[in-house]
């Protein structure tokens, strides 16, 4: 028996929520360890669809503990509003079922203001952020200015820290011609919700250690994807946290050996929201069809996702940099009915062939995909629950992906529904 970390292996929205939900039946606790409410994880359970941004996807199962680790940036208002929304859908959330790390950093209104102002300043070169204040909040954390959850319990300290923080930001806001932020207002707003947030606050690392010693199963839930990792992704078109599996340990307060298996959630084609390089992007009718069939609209911002063929070079690299053991291949059903499918298995740059994704911004924008072409399948795979139900050409497609990315398929997903999942190898079992 071992613990499992689920991470995205592409540019996010691979179907992490669906797979975490499916796996959480076997887990005792589900832990979010990075990102914030820039994430949008969709769970479809019977007639109910849950869209979760901050709450771990195990929250919908009554007997599971949900944990938000120190590596997450927490917008306290977004958290309370999400709790209310899921409670409205019949989910029980209480300080017994949800723990928020007392050392997690907070996202405040000023972070969202700066996020949007910066994007506007970048103009055409904007990152295409979700506007949720993620980048500015992580900057404050690293710069040792952040307000943390535990600061809410000490009004004197909170006011002093807010004064320092806002003195810093108002210099920029003034220069940028933005409205200035008020310490009094932020202090009043935070003290109003402090009791509610503090009811969930806990030394998460201690709880996890206790669970680990009692051989409880921990499922770590990543947000975003490896290509949005601040070090290993398509920098600067990335998010502001590490999305690789090592962060599961760092962002929750445990050691790397606590994570036994790393499951990389991998879409059977590629999508990306926001700006940045995307070598296998399709701006033609096929890209349009992928988007329509896959309902590729952002869960958080509603933006249309860019679509393209499966990029095996990118995923192969993600598997190495993120330490992925095996993958869950999702949305295979979206490829039903295409007469021909392409898979990128190399790039061309200035007449040379590359078998990896280079790190330079110009090179990343200039590589051209080299494709392998496969025959598609006309039968439907939607809702398939057994390997034997898959058409021969779908199996060939999966096998080629495994061969090119150097990792096995452990799970296969064939619809948004929880149970439309084929188990090949259980990640929790040795
Ligand atoms: P996440 O951010 O990785 O959790 O993914 P999102 O929830 O943002 O986006 C994935 C979308 O695909 C959601 O609407 C899911 O309901 C849906 N989905 C997940 N798995 C499958 C699948 O196997 N087939 C289809 N057709 N849709 C899926
Ligand atoms: P889930 O967990 C897809 C993208 C944004 C933008 C970049 C930086 O649902 O897979 P940020 O607001 O984080 O500073 O934006 O990262 N991005 C995501 N794209 N899925 C996500 O999360 C994302 N979270 C951030 O679109 O390009
Ligand atoms: Mg998403």
Short mmCIF file of C-alpha atoms and ligand atoms in Angstrom, two decimals:
data_model
loop_
_atom_site.label_atom_id
_atom_site.label_comp_id
_atom_site.label_asym_id
_atom_site.label_seq_id
_atom_site.Cartn_x
_atom_site.Cartn_y
_atom_site.Cartn_z
CA UNK A 1 0.00 0.00 0.00
CA UNK A 2 1.29 3.45 -0.83
CA UNK A 3 0.19 7.05 -1.16
CA UNK A 4 -0.54 8.59 -4.54
CA UNK A 5 0.06 12.06 -5.97
CA UNK A 6 -2.07 13.14 -8.90
CA UNK A 7 -0.64 15.88 -11.11
CA UNK A 8 -1.42 17.24 -14.56
CA UNK A 9 1.16 16.36 -17.21
CA UNK A 10 0.24 19.01 -19.80
CA UNK A 11 -1.15 22.56 -19.45
CA UNK A 12 -3.87 21.79 -16.92
CA UNK A 13 -7.51 20.71 -17.33
CA UNK A 14 -6.48 17.13 -18.07
CA UNK A 15 -9.27 15.73 -15.90
CA UNK A 16 -7.49 15.69 -12.52
CA UNK A 17 -10.74 16.33 -10.63
CA UNK A 18 -12.50 13.37 -12.19
CA UNK A 19 -9.60 11.00 -11.49
CA UNK A 20 -9.00 12.26 -7.93
CA UNK A 21 -12.71 11.79 -7.26
CA UNK A 22 -12.56 8.23 -8.60
CA UNK A 23 -9.39 7.37 -6.66
CA UNK A 24 -10.58 9.02 -3.43
CA UNK A 25 -12.87 6.08 -2.75
CA UNK A 26 -9.69 4.22 -1.78
CA UNK A 27 -8.14 7.12 0.18
CA UNK A 28 -8.63 8.42 3.72
CA UNK A 29 -7.47 11.96 3.05
CA UNK A 30 -7.12 14.19 -0.01
CA UNK A 31 -4.58 17.03 0.11
CA UNK A 32 -4.25 20.07 -2.17
CA UNK A 33 -0.63 21.24 -2.10
CA UNK A 34 -0.17 24.17 -4.53
CA UNK A 35 -2.01 26.69 -6.65
CA UNK A 36 -5.18 28.37 -5.52
CA UNK A 37 -8.57 29.18 -6.97
CA UNK A 38 -7.04 29.45 -10.42
CA UNK A 39 -7.75 25.70 -10.55
CA UNK A 40 -11.10 24.39 -11.75
CA UNK A 41 -11.67 20.71 -11.15
CA UNK A 42 -14.87 19.12 -12.46
CA UNK A 43 -16.51 16.08 -10.89
CA UNK A 44 -19.56 14.44 -12.39
CA UNK A 45 -21.32 12.11 -9.99
CA UNK A 46 -24.67 10.90 -11.27
CA UNK A 47 -26.77 13.96 -11.98
CA UNK A 48 -24.59 16.34 -9.98
CA UNK A 49 -21.67 18.32 -11.37
CA UNK A 50 -19.24 19.85 -8.87
CA UNK A 51 -16.76 22.53 -9.93
CA UNK A 52 -14.07 22.82 -7.29
CA UNK A 53 -11.33 25.41 -7.17
CA UNK A 54 -9.81 25.31 -3.70
CA UNK A 55 -11.49 22.42 -1.97
CA UNK A 56 -9.82 19.03 -2.52
CA UNK A 57 -11.89 16.76 -4.77
CA UNK A 58 -12.37 14.22 -1.97
CA UNK A 59 -14.70 16.69 -0.26
CA UNK A 60 -17.81 15.24 -1.93
CA UNK A 61 -17.30 11.86 -0.22
CA UNK A 62 -18.69 12.00 3.31
CA UNK A 63 -16.07 9.93 5.13
CA UNK A 64 -12.91 11.58 3.78
CA UNK A 65 -10.71 14.24 5.31
CA UNK A 66 -9.94 17.23 3.07
CA UNK A 67 -6.72 19.15 3.59
CA UNK A 68 -5.44 22.41 2.12
CA UNK A 69 -1.67 22.47 2.56
CA UNK A 70 0.78 25.30 3.21
CA UNK A 71 1.80 25.41 -0.47
CA UNK A 72 -1.66 26.62 -1.51
CA UNK A 73 -2.43 30.35 -1.72
CA UNK A 74 -5.83 30.77 -0.09
CA UNK A 75 -8.33 33.48 -0.96
CA UNK A 76 -10.38 33.30 2.24
CA UNK A 77 -13.52 34.77 0.65
CA UNK A 78 -13.31 32.36 -2.28
CA UNK A 79 -12.88 29.50 0.18
CA UNK A 80 -15.96 30.44 2.22
CA UNK A 81 -18.01 30.95 -0.92
CA UNK A 82 -16.97 27.57 -2.30
CA UNK A 83 -17.82 25.87 0.98
CA UNK A 84 -21.27 27.47 0.80
CA UNK A 85 -21.76 26.36 -2.80
CA UNK A 86 -20.93 22.71 -2.14
CA UNK A 87 -22.99 22.75 1.06
CA UNK A 88 -25.87 23.88 -1.14
CA UNK A 89 -25.31 20.72 -3.18
CA UNK A 90 -25.66 18.59 -0.06
CA UNK A 91 -21.96 18.18 0.79
CA UNK A 92 -21.09 18.32 4.49
CA UNK A 93 -18.10 20.55 5.25
CA UNK A 94 -17.04 21.20 8.83
CA UNK A 95 -13.83 21.72 10.83
CA UNK A 96 -13.90 17.93 11.36
CA UNK A 97 -13.76 17.24 7.60
CA UNK A 98 -11.70 20.18 6.33
CA UNK A 99 -8.30 21.40 7.54
CA UNK A 100 -6.54 24.48 6.21
CA UNK A 101 -2.83 24.84 6.94
CA UNK A 102 -2.30 27.59 9.50
CA UNK A 103 0.92 28.49 7.69
CA UNK A 104 -0.70 28.91 4.24
CA UNK A 105 -0.47 32.38 2.67
CA UNK A 106 -3.57 34.41 1.88
CA UNK A 107 -4.65 35.97 -1.40
CA UNK A 108 -6.11 39.43 -0.79
CA UNK A 109 -7.99 41.84 -3.06
CA UNK A 110 -4.78 43.76 -3.70
CA UNK A 111 -3.28 40.67 -5.36
CA UNK A 112 -6.12 40.45 -7.84
CA UNK A 113 -5.86 44.16 -8.52
CA UNK A 114 -2.13 43.86 -9.25
CA UNK A 115 -2.60 40.70 -11.32
CA UNK A 116 -5.06 42.49 -13.61
CA UNK A 117 -3.08 45.74 -13.75
CA UNK A 118 0.09 43.88 -14.75
CA UNK A 119 -1.67 41.93 -17.45
CA UNK A 120 -3.07 45.16 -18.88
CA UNK A 121 0.44 46.66 -18.87
CA UNK A 122 1.84 43.65 -20.73
CA UNK A 123 -0.70 44.19 -23.50
CA UNK A 124 -0.13 41.72 -26.34
CA UNK A 125 2.51 39.91 -24.31
CA UNK A 126 0.13 39.17 -21.45
CA UNK A 127 0.38 35.78 -19.72
CA UNK A 128 -3.37 35.24 -19.90
CA UNK A 129 -3.65 34.63 -16.15
CA UNK A 130 -6.92 33.75 -14.47
CA UNK A 131 -6.82 37.16 -12.75
CA UNK A 132 -7.18 35.51 -9.36
CA UNK A 133 -4.08 37.12 -7.84
CA UNK A 134 -2.06 33.90 -7.79
CA UNK A 135 1.24 35.36 -9.03
CA UNK A 136 1.27 38.46 -6.77
CA UNK A 137 0.30 36.33 -3.75
CA UNK A 138 3.18 33.90 -4.30
CA UNK A 139 5.52 36.86 -4.81
CA UNK A 140 4.55 38.24 -1.41
CA UNK A 141 5.08 34.82 0.16
CA UNK A 142 8.60 34.50 -1.23
CA UNK A 143 9.33 38.14 -0.36
CA UNK A 144 8.32 37.36 3.27
CA UNK A 145 5.53 39.91 3.33
CA UNK A 146 2.51 37.60 3.10
CA UNK A 147 -0.37 37.47 5.54
CA UNK A 148 -0.78 33.87 6.65
CA UNK A 149 -3.83 32.07 7.99
CA UNK A 150 -2.50 32.12 11.55
CA UNK A 151 -2.08 35.93 11.42
CA UNK A 152 -5.89 36.15 11.52
CA UNK A 153 -5.81 35.09 15.17
CA UNK A 154 -3.74 38.11 16.26
CA UNK A 155 -5.38 41.47 15.40
CA UNK A 156 -2.34 43.53 16.44
CA UNK A 157 0.04 41.51 14.33
CA UNK A 158 -2.43 41.43 11.45
CA UNK A 159 -2.71 45.22 11.35
CA UNK A 160 1.08 45.68 11.49
CA UNK A 161 1.65 43.18 8.69
CA UNK A 162 -1.11 44.69 6.56
CA UNK A 163 0.44 48.14 7.03
CA UNK A 164 3.83 46.88 5.84
CA UNK A 165 2.31 44.96 2.95
CA UNK A 166 0.13 47.81 1.73
CA UNK A 167 2.90 50.41 2.11
CA UNK A 168 4.87 48.26 -0.32
CA UNK A 169 2.04 47.77 -2.80
CA UNK A 170 0.79 51.33 -2.74
CA UNK A 171 4.11 52.51 -4.17
CA UNK A 172 3.45 50.41 -7.26
CA UNK A 173 -0.28 51.11 -7.43
CA UNK A 174 0.35 54.85 -7.28
CA UNK A 175 2.94 54.70 -10.04
CA UNK A 176 0.62 52.55 -12.15
CA UNK A 177 -2.24 55.01 -11.72
CA UNK A 178 -4.30 52.41 -9.87
CA UNK A 179 -6.53 53.07 -6.86
CA UNK A 180 -4.58 52.70 -3.61
CA UNK A 181 -5.47 50.03 -1.03
CA UNK A 182 -6.59 50.85 2.50
CA UNK A 183 -5.28 49.07 5.58
CA UNK A 184 -8.39 49.93 7.58
CA UNK A 185 -10.70 48.45 4.98
CA UNK A 186 -8.69 45.24 4.53
CA UNK A 187 -8.33 44.87 8.29
CA UNK A 188 -12.09 45.22 8.79
CA UNK A 189 -12.86 42.76 5.99
CA UNK A 190 -10.39 40.19 7.29
CA UNK A 191 -11.42 40.43 10.94
CA UNK A 192 -15.03 39.87 9.90
CA UNK A 193 -14.27 36.46 8.35
CA UNK A 194 -11.35 35.51 10.62
CA UNK A 195 -13.41 33.34 13.03
CA UNK A 196 -14.82 31.28 10.17
CA UNK A 197 -11.42 30.72 8.53
CA UNK A 198 -9.72 30.02 11.85
CA UNK A 199 -12.24 27.29 12.62
CA UNK A 200 -10.60 25.25 9.82
CA UNK A 201 -7.00 26.28 10.60
CA UNK A 202 -4.67 23.52 11.79
CA UNK A 203 -1.03 22.44 11.84
CA UNK A 204 -1.61 20.27 8.80
CA UNK A 205 1.87 18.71 8.88
CA UNK A 206 1.13 17.16 12.28
CA UNK A 207 -2.18 15.71 11.16
CA UNK A 208 -0.56 14.21 8.07
CA UNK A 209 2.23 12.69 10.14
CA UNK A 210 -0.33 11.14 12.45
CA UNK A 211 -2.29 9.73 9.51
CA UNK A 212 0.89 8.41 7.93
CA UNK A 213 1.89 6.60 11.12
CA UNK A 214 -1.54 5.02 11.28
CA UNK A 215 -1.11 3.74 7.69
CA UNK A 216 -3.93 5.89 6.37
CA UNK A 217 -3.97 6.41 2.63
CA UNK A 218 -3.11 9.89 1.45
CA UNK A 219 -4.07 11.16 -1.99
CA UNK A 220 -2.31 14.37 -3.06
CA UNK A 221 -4.20 16.51 -5.59
CA UNK A 222 -2.20 18.80 -7.84
CA UNK A 223 -3.52 21.76 -9.75
CA UNK A 224 -2.47 23.05 -13.19
CA UNK A 225 0.06 20.89 -15.07
CA UNK A 226 3.78 20.30 -15.51
CA UNK A 227 4.04 22.64 -18.51
CA UNK A 228 2.67 25.43 -16.27
CA UNK A 229 5.36 24.74 -13.62
CA UNK A 230 7.29 27.89 -12.76
CA UNK A 231 10.64 26.11 -13.31
CA UNK A 232 9.94 23.33 -15.78
CA UNK A 233 7.10 24.79 -17.83
CA UNK A 234 6.87 27.24 -20.70
CA UNK A 235 8.23 30.18 -18.67
CA UNK A 236 7.14 32.97 -18.48
CA UNK A 237 3.79 31.60 -19.70
CA UNK A 238 3.31 29.55 -16.55
CA UNK A 239 1.63 29.78 -13.18
CA UNK A 240 3.60 30.91 -10.13
CA UNK A 241 4.01 27.60 -8.32
CA UNK A 242 5.76 24.28 -8.80
CA UNK A 243 3.26 21.80 -10.16
CA UNK A 244 5.60 18.80 -10.25
CA UNK A 245 5.23 15.90 -7.85
CA UNK A 246 7.99 17.06 -5.49
CA UNK A 247 5.69 19.89 -4.52
CA UNK A 248 3.18 17.38 -3.10
CA UNK A 249 5.60 16.86 -0.22
CA UNK A 250 6.82 20.46 0.13
CA UNK A 251 3.37 21.97 -0.19
CA UNK A 252 1.82 19.79 2.48
CA UNK A 253 4.61 19.45 5.02
CA UNK A 254 5.82 15.90 4.60
CA UNK A 255 8.90 14.26 3.07
CA UNK A 256 9.22 13.07 -0.52
CA UNK A 257 9.12 9.41 0.50
CA UNK A 258 5.52 9.85 1.68
CA UNK A 259 4.54 9.95 -1.98
CA UNK A 260 4.78 6.45 -3.41
CA UNK A 261 3.21 6.67 -6.86
CA UNK A 262 2.88 9.70 -9.11
CA UNK A 263 -0.07 9.54 -11.48
CA UNK A 264 0.17 12.00 -14.36
CA UNK A 265 -3.24 12.92 -15.69
CA UNK A 266 -2.90 13.14 -19.44
CA UNK A 267 -5.47 14.21 -22.00
CA UNK A 268 -5.57 12.11 -25.18
CA UNK A 269 -4.96 15.34 -27.14
CA UNK A 270 -3.62 18.73 -25.97
CA UNK A 271 -5.27 21.91 -24.71
CA UNK A 272 -4.05 25.16 -23.24
CA UNK A 273 -5.82 28.27 -21.85
CA UNK A 274 -4.02 31.60 -21.92
CA UNK A 275 -1.00 32.69 -23.92
CA UNK A 276 2.27 30.91 -24.64
CA UNK A 277 3.87 28.41 -26.99
CA UNK A 278 1.87 25.38 -28.16
CA UNK A 279 3.68 23.54 -30.97
CA UNK A 280 0.91 21.07 -31.83
CA UNK A 281 -1.89 23.67 -31.74
CA UNK A 282 -4.54 23.35 -34.45
CA UNK A 283 -6.11 26.61 -35.54
CA UNK A 284 -8.08 24.84 -38.28
CA UNK A 285 -11.38 22.97 -38.34
CA UNK A 286 -9.90 19.95 -36.56
CA UNK A 287 -8.91 22.13 -33.61
CA UNK A 288 -12.40 23.55 -33.63
CA UNK A 289 -13.89 20.03 -33.60
CA UNK A 290 -11.70 18.93 -30.71
CA UNK A 291 -12.85 21.97 -28.73
CA UNK A 292 -16.52 21.35 -29.47
CA UNK A 293 -16.48 17.61 -28.82
CA UNK A 294 -14.35 18.00 -25.71
CA UNK A 295 -16.34 21.02 -24.42
CA UNK A 296 -13.03 22.84 -24.07
CA UNK A 297 -14.01 25.96 -22.17
CA UNK A 298 -12.17 27.03 -19.01
CA UNK A 299 -13.84 25.91 -15.77
CA UNK A 300 -12.73 29.08 -13.94
CA UNK A 301 -12.83 31.83 -16.55
CA UNK A 302 -15.04 30.31 -19.26
CA UNK A 303 -12.33 31.11 -21.82
CA UNK A 304 -12.13 28.95 -24.94
CA UNK A 305 -9.25 26.48 -24.61
CA UNK A 306 -6.78 26.21 -27.47
CA UNK A 307 -6.69 22.64 -28.86
CA UNK A 308 -4.16 20.49 -30.69
CA UNK A 309 -2.82 17.00 -31.31
CA UNK A 310 -1.22 14.92 -28.59
CA UNK A 311 2.34 16.10 -27.99
CA UNK A 312 4.37 13.08 -26.91
CA UNK A 313 7.62 15.08 -26.66
CA UNK A 314 6.10 17.43 -24.12
CA UNK A 315 4.53 14.64 -22.05
CA UNK A 316 7.73 12.54 -22.18
CA UNK A 317 9.61 15.52 -20.77
CA UNK A 318 6.92 16.13 -18.13
CA UNK A 319 7.20 12.51 -17.04
CA UNK A 320 10.89 12.98 -16.35
CA UNK A 321 10.84 16.44 -14.75
CA UNK A 322 7.80 15.69 -12.60
CA UNK A 323 8.70 12.11 -11.69
CA UNK A 324 5.53 10.53 -13.08
CA UNK A 325 5.21 6.76 -12.53
CA UNK A 326 2.23 6.09 -14.80
CA UNK A 327 -0.54 8.04 -16.47
CA UNK A 328 -4.33 8.25 -16.47
CA UNK A 329 -5.27 8.86 -20.09
CA UNK A 330 -8.46 10.93 -20.26
CA UNK A 331 -10.96 12.09 -22.87
CA UNK A 332 -10.14 9.28 -25.30
CA UNK A 333 -13.82 9.41 -26.34
CA UNK A 334 -13.32 12.92 -27.76
CA UNK A 335 -11.19 11.35 -30.51
CA UNK A 336 -14.03 9.03 -31.66
CA UNK A 337 -14.92 9.48 -35.32
CA UNK A 338 -11.75 11.20 -36.55
CA UNK A 339 -10.60 9.37 -39.71
CA UNK A 340 -6.98 10.21 -38.96
CA UNK A 341 -5.09 11.14 -35.79
CA UNK A 342 -1.68 12.69 -35.38
CA UNK A 343 0.81 12.45 -32.55
CA UNK A 344 3.80 14.78 -32.28
CA UNK A 345 6.97 12.76 -31.61
CA UNK A 346 9.68 15.31 -32.37
CA UNK A 347 10.31 18.96 -33.22
CA UNK A 348 12.19 20.69 -35.94
CA UNK A 349 14.13 23.84 -35.12
CA UNK A 350 16.27 25.65 -37.70
CA UNK A 351 16.58 22.47 -39.78
CA UNK A 352 17.55 20.31 -36.82
CA UNK A 353 15.51 17.59 -35.17
CA UNK A 354 14.88 17.86 -31.41
CA UNK A 355 13.58 15.13 -29.12
CA UNK A 356 12.95 17.56 -26.23
CA UNK A 357 11.32 20.92 -25.63
CA UNK A 358 13.98 23.65 -25.47
CA UNK A 359 13.95 26.23 -22.66
CA UNK A 360 14.51 29.47 -24.58
CA UNK A 361 11.39 31.59 -25.18
CA UNK A 362 12.20 32.10 -28.86
CA UNK A 363 13.04 28.43 -29.42
CA UNK A 364 9.84 27.36 -27.67
CA UNK A 365 7.83 29.61 -29.95
CA UNK A 366 9.67 28.46 -33.08
CA UNK A 367 9.76 24.64 -32.86
CA UNK A 368 7.63 22.89 -35.44
CA UNK A 369 6.01 19.56 -34.68
CA UNK A 370 6.95 16.37 -36.51
CA UNK A 371 3.95 14.06 -36.62
CA UNK A 372 3.18 10.39 -36.85
CA UNK A 373 -0.18 9.70 -38.45
CA UNK A 374 -2.51 6.93 -37.30
CA UNK A 375 -5.83 5.63 -38.52
CA UNK A 376 -8.72 6.69 -36.31
CA UNK A 377 -11.77 4.67 -35.27
CA UNK A 378 -15.44 5.13 -36.05
CA UNK A 379 -16.94 3.24 -33.10
CA UNK A 380 -17.84 5.06 -29.87
CA UNK A 381 -15.58 4.64 -26.86
CA UNK A 382 -17.70 6.99 -24.74
CA UNK A 383 -18.60 5.34 -21.48
CA UNK A 384 -16.48 2.22 -22.18
CA UNK A 385 -15.74 0.48 -18.89
CA UNK A 386 -13.56 -2.35 -20.09
CA UNK A 387 -10.45 -2.57 -22.20
CA UNK A 388 -12.15 -5.29 -24.32
CA UNK A 389 -14.76 -2.71 -25.45
CA UNK A 390 -12.13 -0.52 -27.13
CA UNK A 391 -11.77 -0.56 -30.92
CA UNK A 392 -8.47 -1.98 -32.21
CA UNK A 393 -7.27 1.39 -33.51
CA UNK A 394 -7.94 3.04 -30.13
CA UNK A 395 -5.77 0.39 -28.49
CA UNK A 396 -3.05 1.05 -31.10
CA UNK A 397 -3.25 4.79 -30.31
CA UNK A 398 -2.86 4.14 -26.58
CA UNK A 399 0.04 1.74 -27.14
CA UNK A 400 1.86 4.27 -29.33
CA UNK A 401 1.45 6.93 -26.63
CA UNK A 402 2.87 4.58 -23.98
CA UNK A 403 5.81 3.78 -26.21
CA UNK A 404 6.56 7.43 -27.02
CA UNK A 405 6.20 8.84 -23.51
CA UNK A 406 8.05 5.96 -21.79
CA UNK A 407 5.31 5.40 -19.20
CA UNK A 408 2.39 3.00 -18.82
CA UNK A 409 -1.32 3.80 -18.80
CA UNK A 410 -2.67 2.95 -15.33
CA UNK A 411 -6.17 4.38 -15.82
CA UNK A 412 -8.28 5.24 -18.83
CA UNK A 413 -11.19 7.68 -18.76
CA UNK A 414 -13.95 7.55 -21.34
CA UNK A 415 -16.47 10.18 -20.18
CA UNK A 416 -16.84 12.88 -17.48
CA UNK A 417 -18.81 10.41 -15.31
CA UNK A 418 -17.08 9.02 -12.22
CA UNK A 419 -17.61 5.36 -13.10
CA UNK A 420 -16.62 5.58 -16.78
CA UNK A 421 -13.06 4.73 -15.85
CA UNK A 422 -11.03 1.67 -16.80
CA UNK A 423 -8.53 0.44 -14.24
CA UNK A 424 -5.37 -1.09 -15.72
CA UNK A 425 -3.10 -0.88 -12.69
CA UNK A 426 -4.17 0.38 -9.26
CA UNK A 427 -1.72 3.17 -8.28
CA UNK A 428 -2.33 2.53 -4.54
CA UNK A 429 -1.16 -1.07 -4.81
CA UNK A 430 2.47 -2.15 -5.23
P1 LIG B 1 -8.91 19.42 -14.24
O1 LIG B 1 -8.65 20.87 -14.06
O2 LIG B 1 -7.68 18.65 -14.62
O3 LIG B 1 -9.61 18.79 -13.07
O4 LIG B 1 -9.90 19.30 -15.48
P2 LIG B 1 -11.22 20.19 -15.76
O5 LIG B 1 -12.29 19.71 -14.87
O6 LIG B 1 -10.89 21.63 -15.74
O7 LIG B 1 -11.49 19.85 -17.27
C1 LIG B 1 -11.71 18.53 -17.70
C2 LIG B 1 -13.09 18.46 -18.37
O8 LIG B 1 -13.21 17.23 -19.05
C3 LIG B 1 -14.23 18.47 -17.35
O9 LIG B 1 -15.34 19.09 -17.94
C4 LIG B 1 -14.50 16.98 -17.11
O10 LIG B 1 -15.84 16.73 -16.71
C5 LIG B 1 -14.24 16.43 -18.50
N1 LIG B 1 -13.74 15.04 -18.54
C6 LIG B 1 -12.89 14.41 -17.68
N2 LIG B 1 -12.60 13.17 -18.13
C7 LIG B 1 -13.27 13.03 -19.30
C8 LIG B 1 -13.34 11.98 -20.27
O11 LIG B 1 -12.72 10.93 -20.17
N3 LIG B 1 -14.12 12.21 -21.38
C9 LIG B 1 -14.81 13.37 -21.55
N4 LIG B 1 -15.53 13.50 -22.67
N5 LIG B 1 -14.75 14.38 -20.67
C10 LIG B 1 -13.99 14.21 -19.57
P1 LIG B 2 -6.44 23.29 -13.35
O1 LIG B 2 -6.04 22.89 -11.96
C1 LIG B 2 -5.42 25.42 -17.01
C2 LIG B 2 -3.05 29.05 -16.59
C3 LIG B 2 -3.70 30.37 -16.95
C4 LIG B 2 -2.49 31.13 -17.47
C5 LIG B 2 -1.39 30.67 -16.53
C6 LIG B 2 -1.10 31.62 -15.38
O2 LIG B 2 -7.90 23.46 -13.53
O3 LIG B 2 -5.82 22.40 -14.37
P2 LIG B 2 -2.39 32.14 -13.11
O4 LIG B 2 -3.78 32.67 -12.88
O5 LIG B 2 -2.15 30.81 -12.49
O6 LIG B 2 -1.31 33.12 -12.78
O7 LIG B 2 -2.32 31.95 -14.71
O8 LIG B 2 -1.80 29.41 -16.02
N1 LIG B 2 -3.77 28.25 -15.59
C7 LIG B 2 -4.46 27.13 -15.87
N2 LIG B 2 -4.71 26.56 -17.06
N3 LIG B 2 -5.84 24.84 -15.87
C8 LIG B 2 -5.57 25.39 -14.68
O9 LIG B 2 -5.85 24.78 -13.50
C9 LIG B 2 -4.88 26.62 -14.64
N4 LIG B 2 -4.48 27.45 -13.65
C10 LIG B 2 -3.79 28.43 -14.24
O10 LIG B 2 -4.68 30.19 -17.94
O11 LIG B 2 -2.17 30.69 -18.76
MG1 LIG B 3 -9.37 22.71 -14.72
#
